[in-house]
XYZ file of C-alpha atoms in Angstrom:
510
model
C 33.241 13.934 1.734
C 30.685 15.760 0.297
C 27.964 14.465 -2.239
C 29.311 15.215 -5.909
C 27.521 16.484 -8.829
C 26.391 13.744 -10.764
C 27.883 14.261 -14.560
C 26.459 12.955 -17.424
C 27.032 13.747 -21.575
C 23.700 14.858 -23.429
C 23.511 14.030 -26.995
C 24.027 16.224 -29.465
C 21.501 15.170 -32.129
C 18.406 12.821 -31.463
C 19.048 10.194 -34.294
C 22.946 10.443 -33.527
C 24.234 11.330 -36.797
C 26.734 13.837 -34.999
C 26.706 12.609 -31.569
C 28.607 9.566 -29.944
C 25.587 9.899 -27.462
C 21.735 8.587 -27.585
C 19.805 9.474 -24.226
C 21.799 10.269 -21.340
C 25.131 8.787 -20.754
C 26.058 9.076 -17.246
C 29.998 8.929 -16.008
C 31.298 7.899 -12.770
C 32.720 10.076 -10.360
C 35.357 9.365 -7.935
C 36.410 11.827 -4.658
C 40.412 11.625 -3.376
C 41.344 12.980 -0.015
C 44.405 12.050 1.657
C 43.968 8.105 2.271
C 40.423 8.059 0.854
C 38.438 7.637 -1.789
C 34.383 7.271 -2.186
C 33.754 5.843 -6.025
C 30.411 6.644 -7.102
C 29.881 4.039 -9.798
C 26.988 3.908 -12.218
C 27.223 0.096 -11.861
C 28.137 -1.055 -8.690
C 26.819 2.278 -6.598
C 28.984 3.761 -3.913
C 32.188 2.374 -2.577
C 34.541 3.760 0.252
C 38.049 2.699 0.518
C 39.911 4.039 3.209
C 38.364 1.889 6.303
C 40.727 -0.859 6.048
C 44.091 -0.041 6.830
C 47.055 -0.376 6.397
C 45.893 -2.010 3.005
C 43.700 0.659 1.721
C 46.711 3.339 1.947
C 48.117 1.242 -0.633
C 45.392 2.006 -3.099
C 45.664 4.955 -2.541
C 49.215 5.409 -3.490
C 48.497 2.556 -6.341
C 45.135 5.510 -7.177
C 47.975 8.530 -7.098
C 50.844 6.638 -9.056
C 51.548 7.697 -13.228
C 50.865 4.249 -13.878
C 47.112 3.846 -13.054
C 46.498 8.082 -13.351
C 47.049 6.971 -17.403
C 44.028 5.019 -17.381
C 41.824 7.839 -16.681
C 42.450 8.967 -20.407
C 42.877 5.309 -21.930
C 39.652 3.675 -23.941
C 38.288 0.825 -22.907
C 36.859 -0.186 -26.009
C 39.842 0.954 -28.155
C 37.901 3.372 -30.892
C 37.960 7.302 -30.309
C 34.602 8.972 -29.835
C 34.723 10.362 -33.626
C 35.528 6.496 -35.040
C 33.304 4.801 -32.654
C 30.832 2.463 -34.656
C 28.185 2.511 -31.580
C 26.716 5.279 -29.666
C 27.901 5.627 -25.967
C 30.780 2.969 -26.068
C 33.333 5.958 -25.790
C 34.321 8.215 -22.655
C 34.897 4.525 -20.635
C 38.149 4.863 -19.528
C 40.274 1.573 -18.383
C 40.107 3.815 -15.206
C 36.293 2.726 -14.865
C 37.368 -0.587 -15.383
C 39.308 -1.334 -13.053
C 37.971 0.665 -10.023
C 34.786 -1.009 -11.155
C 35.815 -4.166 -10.884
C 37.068 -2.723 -7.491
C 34.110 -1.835 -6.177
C 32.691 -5.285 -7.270
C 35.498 -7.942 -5.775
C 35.438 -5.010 -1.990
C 31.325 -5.600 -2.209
C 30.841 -9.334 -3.048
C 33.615 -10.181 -0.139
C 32.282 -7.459 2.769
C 30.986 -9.580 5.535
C 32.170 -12.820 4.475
C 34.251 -14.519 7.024
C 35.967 -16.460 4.243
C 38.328 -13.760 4.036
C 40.074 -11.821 5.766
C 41.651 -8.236 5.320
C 44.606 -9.669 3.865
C 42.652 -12.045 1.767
C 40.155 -9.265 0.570
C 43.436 -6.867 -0.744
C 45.022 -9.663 -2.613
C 41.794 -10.237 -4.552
C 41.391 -6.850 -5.182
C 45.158 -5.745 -6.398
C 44.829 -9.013 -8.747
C 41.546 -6.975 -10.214
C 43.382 -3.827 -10.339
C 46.464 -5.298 -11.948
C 44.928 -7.225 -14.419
C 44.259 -4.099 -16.729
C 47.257 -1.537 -15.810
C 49.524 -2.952 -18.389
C 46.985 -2.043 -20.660
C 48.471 0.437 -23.575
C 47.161 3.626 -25.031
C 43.835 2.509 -27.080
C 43.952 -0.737 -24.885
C 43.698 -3.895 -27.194
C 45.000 -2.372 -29.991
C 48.406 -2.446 -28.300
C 48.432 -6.187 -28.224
C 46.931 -6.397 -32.192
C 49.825 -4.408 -33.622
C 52.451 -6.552 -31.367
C 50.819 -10.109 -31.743
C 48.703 -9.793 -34.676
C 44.813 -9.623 -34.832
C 44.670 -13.262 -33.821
C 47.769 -13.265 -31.337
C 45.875 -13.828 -28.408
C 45.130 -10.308 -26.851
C 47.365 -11.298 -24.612
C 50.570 -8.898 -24.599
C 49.983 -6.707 -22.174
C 49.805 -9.614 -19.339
C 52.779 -11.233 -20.686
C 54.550 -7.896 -19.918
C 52.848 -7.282 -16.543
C 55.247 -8.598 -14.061
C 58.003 -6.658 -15.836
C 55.874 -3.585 -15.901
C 55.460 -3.253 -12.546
C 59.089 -4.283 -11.446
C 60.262 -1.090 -13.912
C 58.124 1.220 -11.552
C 58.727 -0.666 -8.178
C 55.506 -1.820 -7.290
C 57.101 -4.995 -6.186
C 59.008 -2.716 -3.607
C 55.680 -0.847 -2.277
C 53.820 -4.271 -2.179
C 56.670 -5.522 0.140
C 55.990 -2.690 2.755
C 52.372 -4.011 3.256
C 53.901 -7.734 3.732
C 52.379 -8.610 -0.118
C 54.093 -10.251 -3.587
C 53.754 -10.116 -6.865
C 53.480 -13.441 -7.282
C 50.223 -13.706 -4.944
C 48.493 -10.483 -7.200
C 49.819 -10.849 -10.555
C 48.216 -13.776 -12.227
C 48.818 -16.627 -9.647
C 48.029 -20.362 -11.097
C 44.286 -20.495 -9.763
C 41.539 -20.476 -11.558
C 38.774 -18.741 -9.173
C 36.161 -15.873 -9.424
C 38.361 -13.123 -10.022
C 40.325 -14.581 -13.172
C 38.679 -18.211 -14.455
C 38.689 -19.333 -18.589
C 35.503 -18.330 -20.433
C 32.893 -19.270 -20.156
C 32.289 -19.175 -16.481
C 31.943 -15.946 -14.838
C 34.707 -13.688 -13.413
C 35.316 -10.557 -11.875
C 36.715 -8.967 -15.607
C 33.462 -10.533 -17.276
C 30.958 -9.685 -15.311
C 32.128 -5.819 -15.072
C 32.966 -4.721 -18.819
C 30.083 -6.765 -19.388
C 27.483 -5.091 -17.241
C 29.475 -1.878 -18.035
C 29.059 -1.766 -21.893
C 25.376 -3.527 -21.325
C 23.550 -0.318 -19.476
C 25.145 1.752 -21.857
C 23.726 0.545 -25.255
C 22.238 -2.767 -25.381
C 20.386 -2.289 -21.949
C 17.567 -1.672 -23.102
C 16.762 -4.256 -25.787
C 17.449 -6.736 -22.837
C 15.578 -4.756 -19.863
C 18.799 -5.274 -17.794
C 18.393 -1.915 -16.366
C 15.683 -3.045 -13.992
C 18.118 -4.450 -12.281
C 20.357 -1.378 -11.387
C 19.095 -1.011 -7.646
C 19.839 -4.341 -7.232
C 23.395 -3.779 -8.618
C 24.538 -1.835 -6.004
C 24.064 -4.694 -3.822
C 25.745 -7.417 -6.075
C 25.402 -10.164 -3.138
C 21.825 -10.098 -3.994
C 22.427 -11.033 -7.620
C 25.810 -13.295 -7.263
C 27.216 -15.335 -4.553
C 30.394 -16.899 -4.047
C 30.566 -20.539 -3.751
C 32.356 -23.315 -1.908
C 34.440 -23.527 -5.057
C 35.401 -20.222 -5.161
C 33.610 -19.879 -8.390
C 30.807 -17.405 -9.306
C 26.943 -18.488 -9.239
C 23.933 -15.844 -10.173
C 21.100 -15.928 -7.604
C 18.358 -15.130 -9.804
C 17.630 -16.749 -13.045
C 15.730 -13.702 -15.046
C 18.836 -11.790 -14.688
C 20.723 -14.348 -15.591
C 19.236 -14.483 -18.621
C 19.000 -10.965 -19.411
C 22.806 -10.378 -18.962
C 23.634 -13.545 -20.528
C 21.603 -12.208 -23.453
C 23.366 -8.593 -23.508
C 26.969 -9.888 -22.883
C 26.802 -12.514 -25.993
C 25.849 -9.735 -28.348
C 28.825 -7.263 -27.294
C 31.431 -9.010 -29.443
C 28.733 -9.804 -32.484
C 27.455 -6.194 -32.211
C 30.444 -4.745 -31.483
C 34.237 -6.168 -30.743
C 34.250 -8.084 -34.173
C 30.813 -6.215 -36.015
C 32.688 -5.879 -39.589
C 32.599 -2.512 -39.600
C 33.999 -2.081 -36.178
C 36.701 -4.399 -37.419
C 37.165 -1.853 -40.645
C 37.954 0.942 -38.654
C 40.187 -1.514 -36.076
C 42.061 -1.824 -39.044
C 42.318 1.500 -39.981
C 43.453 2.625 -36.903
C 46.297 0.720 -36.134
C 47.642 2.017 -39.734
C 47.521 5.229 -38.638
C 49.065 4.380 -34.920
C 51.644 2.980 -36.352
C 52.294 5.466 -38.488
C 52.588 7.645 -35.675
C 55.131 5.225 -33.345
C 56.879 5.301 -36.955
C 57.592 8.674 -37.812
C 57.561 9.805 -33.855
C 54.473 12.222 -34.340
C 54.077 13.592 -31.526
C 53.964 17.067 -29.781
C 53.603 15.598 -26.331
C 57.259 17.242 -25.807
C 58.719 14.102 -24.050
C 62.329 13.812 -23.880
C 63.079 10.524 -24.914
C 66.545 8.756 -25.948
C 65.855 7.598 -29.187
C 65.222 5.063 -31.264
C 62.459 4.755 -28.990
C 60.633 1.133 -29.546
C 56.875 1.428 -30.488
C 56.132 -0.983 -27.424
C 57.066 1.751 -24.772
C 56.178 4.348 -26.794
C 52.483 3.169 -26.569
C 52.363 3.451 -23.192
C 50.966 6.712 -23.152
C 47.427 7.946 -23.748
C 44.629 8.137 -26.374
C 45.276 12.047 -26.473
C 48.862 11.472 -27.077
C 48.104 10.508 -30.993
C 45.158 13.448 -31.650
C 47.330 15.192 -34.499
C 48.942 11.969 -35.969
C 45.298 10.722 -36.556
C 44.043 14.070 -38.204
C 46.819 14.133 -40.530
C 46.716 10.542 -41.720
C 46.337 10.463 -45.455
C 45.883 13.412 -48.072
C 45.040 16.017 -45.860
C 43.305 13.790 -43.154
C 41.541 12.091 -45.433
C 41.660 8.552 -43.648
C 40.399 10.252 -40.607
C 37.557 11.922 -42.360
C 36.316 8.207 -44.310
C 36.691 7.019 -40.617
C 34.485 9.391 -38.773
C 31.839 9.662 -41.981
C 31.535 5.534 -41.743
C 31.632 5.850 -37.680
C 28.648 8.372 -38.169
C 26.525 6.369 -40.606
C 26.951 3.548 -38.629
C 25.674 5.203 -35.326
C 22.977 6.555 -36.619
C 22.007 3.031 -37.821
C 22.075 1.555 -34.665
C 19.849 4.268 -32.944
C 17.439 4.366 -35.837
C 17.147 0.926 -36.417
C 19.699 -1.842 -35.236
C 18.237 -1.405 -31.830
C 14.859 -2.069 -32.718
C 16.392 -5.570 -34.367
C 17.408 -5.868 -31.168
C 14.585 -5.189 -28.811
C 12.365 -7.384 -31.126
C 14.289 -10.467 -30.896
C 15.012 -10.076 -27.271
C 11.521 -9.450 -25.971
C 10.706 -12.669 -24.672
C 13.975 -13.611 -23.760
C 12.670 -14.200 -19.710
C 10.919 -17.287 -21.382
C 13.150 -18.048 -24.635
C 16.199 -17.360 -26.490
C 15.837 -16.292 -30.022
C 18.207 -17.391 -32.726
C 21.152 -16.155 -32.611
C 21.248 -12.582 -34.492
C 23.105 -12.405 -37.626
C 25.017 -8.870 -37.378
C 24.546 -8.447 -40.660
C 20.621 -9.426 -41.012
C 17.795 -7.048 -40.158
C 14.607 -8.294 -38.267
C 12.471 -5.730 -38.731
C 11.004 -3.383 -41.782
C 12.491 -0.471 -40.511
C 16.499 -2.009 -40.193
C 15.606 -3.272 -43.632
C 14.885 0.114 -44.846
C 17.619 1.562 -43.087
C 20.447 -1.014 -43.914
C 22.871 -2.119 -41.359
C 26.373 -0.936 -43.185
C 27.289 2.394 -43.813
C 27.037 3.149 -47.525
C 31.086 3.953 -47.844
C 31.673 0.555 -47.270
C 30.589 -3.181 -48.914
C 31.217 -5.788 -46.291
C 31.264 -9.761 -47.470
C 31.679 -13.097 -45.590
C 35.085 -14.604 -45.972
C 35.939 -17.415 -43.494
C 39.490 -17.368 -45.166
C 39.960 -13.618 -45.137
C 43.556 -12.972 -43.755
C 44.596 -9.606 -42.661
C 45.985 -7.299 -45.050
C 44.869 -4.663 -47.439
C 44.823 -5.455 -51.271
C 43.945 -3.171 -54.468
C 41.296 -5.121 -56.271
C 40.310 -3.750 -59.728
C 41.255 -0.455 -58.170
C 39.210 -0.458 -55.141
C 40.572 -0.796 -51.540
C 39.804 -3.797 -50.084
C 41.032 -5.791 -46.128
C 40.992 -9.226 -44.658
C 38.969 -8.965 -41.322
C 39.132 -12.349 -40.288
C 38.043 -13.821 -37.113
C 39.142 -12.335 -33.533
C 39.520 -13.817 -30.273
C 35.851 -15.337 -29.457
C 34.389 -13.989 -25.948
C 31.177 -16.192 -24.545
C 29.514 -16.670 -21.133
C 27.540 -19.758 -19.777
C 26.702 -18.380 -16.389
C 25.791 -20.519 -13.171
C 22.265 -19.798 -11.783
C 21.063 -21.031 -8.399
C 17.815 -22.602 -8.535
C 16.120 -23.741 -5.594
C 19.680 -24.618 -3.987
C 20.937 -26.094 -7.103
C 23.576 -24.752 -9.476
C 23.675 -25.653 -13.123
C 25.154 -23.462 -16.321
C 22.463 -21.465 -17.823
C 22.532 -23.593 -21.052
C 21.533 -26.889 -18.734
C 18.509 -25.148 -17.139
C 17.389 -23.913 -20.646
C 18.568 -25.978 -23.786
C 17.071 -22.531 -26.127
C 20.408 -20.840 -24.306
C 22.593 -23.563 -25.320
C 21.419 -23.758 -29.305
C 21.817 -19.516 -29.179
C 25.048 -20.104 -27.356
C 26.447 -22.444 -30.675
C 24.533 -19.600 -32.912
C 27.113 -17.137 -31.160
C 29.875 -19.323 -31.643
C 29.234 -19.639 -35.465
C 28.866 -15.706 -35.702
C 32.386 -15.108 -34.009
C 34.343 -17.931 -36.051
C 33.491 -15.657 -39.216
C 35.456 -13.587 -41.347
C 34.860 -11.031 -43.487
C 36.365 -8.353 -46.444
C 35.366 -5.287 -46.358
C 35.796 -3.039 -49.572
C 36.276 1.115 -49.001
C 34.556 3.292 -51.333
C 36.741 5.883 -51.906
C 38.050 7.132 -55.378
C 41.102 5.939 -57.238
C 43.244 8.510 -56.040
C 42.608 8.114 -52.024
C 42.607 4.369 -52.755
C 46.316 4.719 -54.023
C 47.534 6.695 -51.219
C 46.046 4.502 -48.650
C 47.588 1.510 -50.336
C 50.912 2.989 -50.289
C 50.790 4.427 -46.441
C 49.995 0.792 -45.346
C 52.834 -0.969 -47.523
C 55.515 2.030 -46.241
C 53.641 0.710 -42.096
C 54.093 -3.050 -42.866
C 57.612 -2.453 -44.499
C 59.037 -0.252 -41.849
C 57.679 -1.930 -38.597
C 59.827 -5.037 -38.609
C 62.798 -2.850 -37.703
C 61.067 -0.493 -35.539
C 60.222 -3.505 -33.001
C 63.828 -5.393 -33.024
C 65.404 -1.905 -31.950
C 66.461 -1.974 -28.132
C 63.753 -1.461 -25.677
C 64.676 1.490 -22.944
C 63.203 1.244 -19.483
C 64.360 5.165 -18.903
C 62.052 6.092 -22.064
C 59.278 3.694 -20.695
C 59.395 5.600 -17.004
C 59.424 8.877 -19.004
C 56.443 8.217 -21.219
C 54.214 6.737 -18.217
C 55.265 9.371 -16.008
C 54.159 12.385 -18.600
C 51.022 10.344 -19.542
C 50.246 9.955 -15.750
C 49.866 13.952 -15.323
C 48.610 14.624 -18.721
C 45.928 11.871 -18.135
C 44.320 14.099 -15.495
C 43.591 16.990 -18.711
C 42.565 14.407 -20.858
C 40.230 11.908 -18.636
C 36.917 10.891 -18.982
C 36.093 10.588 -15.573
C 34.707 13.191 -12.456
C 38.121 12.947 -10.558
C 38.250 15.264 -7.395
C 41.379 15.792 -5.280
C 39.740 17.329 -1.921
């Protein structure tokens, strides 16, 4: 295989007003040929698979098969670029994920006589299969199905079922292996463990979103050369359980990871347009807007209709409202609020974490500025008023004529890593008590809710109002309709070569 052009996206503006860019954002690439494929991650460096056979042909066919070709056009972090809250959190496909998290599990267990080929495949098709079932916008599939405090848990609850509809029990048999040892056995281990010890999942989004916007207010990124090598920065133990090796990264990706869902995932704003977006996806499963030219028996159910791709709902979401105007207030917020974060959020940020290799700050407040220029600049986008409401409940109300939603509290993400020092393993928190008091300061943040008013005129506010009670009063029926496993194939299949026009990702067939 020959070495690949590196490709990265260049922003378009330097204080990101019009760009879902700052600096340099730099994609993976990943090189198919026959049985083999070389991954060149931006995390985890280079990986080969195609050395251990028989098992790495079935990769390759899991690599080549509708169901994981989707991914390559499926967002990690749910928002379209032109919605997206925070500069370069868009063009990560699930794809990245889980090839990613790959790359990881093939590197921490090379050389390690614990395991053998066998051993090492299982681990790594529970990595891959933990994020297939994953629908078009990811997470938002399991909000509109289970609510916005279900659980995020939908898409595993369908797994098994998933796969059986598109016989990967049946190609798993030919290589001697089960579902039930890769899809979610009862172990808690390395590669799936409850929060807040470290697993496979964790540690890769995490690290993944980290270098791309928060890296550095945390100085992660000296670590990078030491990424591609993850044995020197994480070991396996006797318990099967992660440890970190070296305490100052520790910290530092300790410190990044507890700010993605604060900063991020469940930021107000980013919640607002959460919101937003799942009216106008359902909408779209609704009234079957599509162009996509499927042929589908119909009713078809929402659930496998949202097994396709991002790209699958680009006109439904430009036509949402009077004229597009929902997608317009979406991508006007979306810029204001990147352009905070590069002009002055991050330098909140890189303030408060400068002498994190000694201390933890207090935890910061999303919505509280820590330096005269954030205070200048204010942290919410001037189309929207965003207040604390611990009993918000999600819905959206007219208030004295304006628009106004319930955002309350999401699914609460946390890490409390294990660091080896001088042969002894103890949780981050333990070694440092400043960890633990910013680790109950992060815990406080995430249990809060908020409402969040839209400033839009009377007019707008009326039509949104009535698009979202015609959503709530239709979907009932939509989802007790008959769910079609003909449809489901259909839609994967069509995603699966459609992904490849629509994917993030350098992907070379050779």
């Amino acid at each position: 295989m020959c070495e690949p052009t590196r490709e990265y996206i260049f922003p378009q503006s330097p204080e990101g007003q019009n760009s879902v860019v700052m600096d340099i954002l730099e994609l993976p690439v990943y090189e198919l040929e026959d049985d083999k494929m070389r991954i060149h991650d931006v995390v985890w460096g280079d990986c080969d698979i195609g050395d251990r056979q028989p098992y790495d042909s079935l990769l390759m066919d899991l690599a080549r098969s509708p169901l994981f070709r989707r991914l390559q056009a499926v967002e990690q972090l749910t928002l379209p670029p032109r919605f997206a809250t925070l500069p370069n959190t868009t063009y990560f496909s699930r794809w990245q994920h889980v090839w990613g998290s790959l790359a990881f599990v093939r590197k921490m267990t090379e050389g390690d006589e614990r395991f053998d080929d066998r051993q090492r495949t299982v681990l790594e098709l529970r990595t891959l299969f933990s994020d297939v079932g994953q629908t078009a916008f990811s997470h938002l599939g399991d909000w509109m199905f289970q609510g916005i405090q279900g659980g995020e848990n939908l898409h595993d609850q369908d797994l098994r079922d998933l796969l059986e509809t598109f016989g990967l029990d049946a190609l798993l048999e030919k290589y001697g292996l089960t579902l039930d040892e890769t899809v979610f056995p009862e172990v808690d281990d390395w590669v799936e463990c409850p929060s807040p010890d470290l697993c496979v999942d964790r540690v890769d989004y995490g690290l993944r979103e980290i270098l791309r916007w928060s890296g550095r207010a945390t100085d992660i990124a000296r670590y990078q050369q030491n990424l591609q090598n993850p044995q020197s920065l994480f070991r396996i133990n006797d318990q099967q359980m992660l440890e970190v090796t070296n305490e100052d990264f520790a910290r530092r990706f300790a410190a990044g990871y507890s700010i993605l869902p604060t900063e991020h995932w469940i930021q107000p704003v980013h919640r607002l347009q959460l919101e937003l977006l799942q009216t106008a996806v359902k909408r779209a499963l609704l009234e079957s807007y599509f162009s996509d030219g499927v042929s589908l028996t119909y009713p078809v159910h929402p659930r496998d209709r949202i097994y396709g791709i991002d790209a699958d709902y680009r006109f439904a979401l430009a036509a949402v409202g009077d004229g597009g105007a929902l997608s317009r207030t979406m991508q006007t917020i979306a810029s204001d609020q990147r352009q905070i974060y590069v002009a002055a959020r991050r330098l909140d940020l890189c303030r408060l974490f400068s002498d994190v290799a000694m201390s933890f700050p207090d935890f910061p407040d999303p919505l509280q500025s820590y330096c005269r220029r954030s205070k200048e600049f204010g942290l919410v986008s001037p189309h929207v008023e965003i207040a604390q409401n611990d009993k918000a409940r999600q819905g959206i109300l007219n208030e004295m004529g304006r628009v106004s939603l319930g955002l309350p509290p999401m699914k609460p993400r946390s890490i409390d890593p294990s660091v080896l020092v001088d042969g002894q393993a103890a949780k981050l928190s333990e070694i440092d008590p400043s960890f633990g008091n910013y680790l109950a300061g992060q815990n406080e943040a995430m249990r809060r809710g908020y409402r969040a008013e839209l400033l839009v005129n009377r007019e707008f506010g009326r039509k949104l109002l009535d698009l979202c009670q015609r959503v709530n009063d239709d979907w009932p029926d939509a989802v007790r309709c008959q769910r079609n496993p003909d449809n489901l194939r259909e839609i994967v299949r069509q995603a699966g070569m459609c992904g490849a026009g629509r994917r993030f990702d350098g992907i070379y067939e050779l």
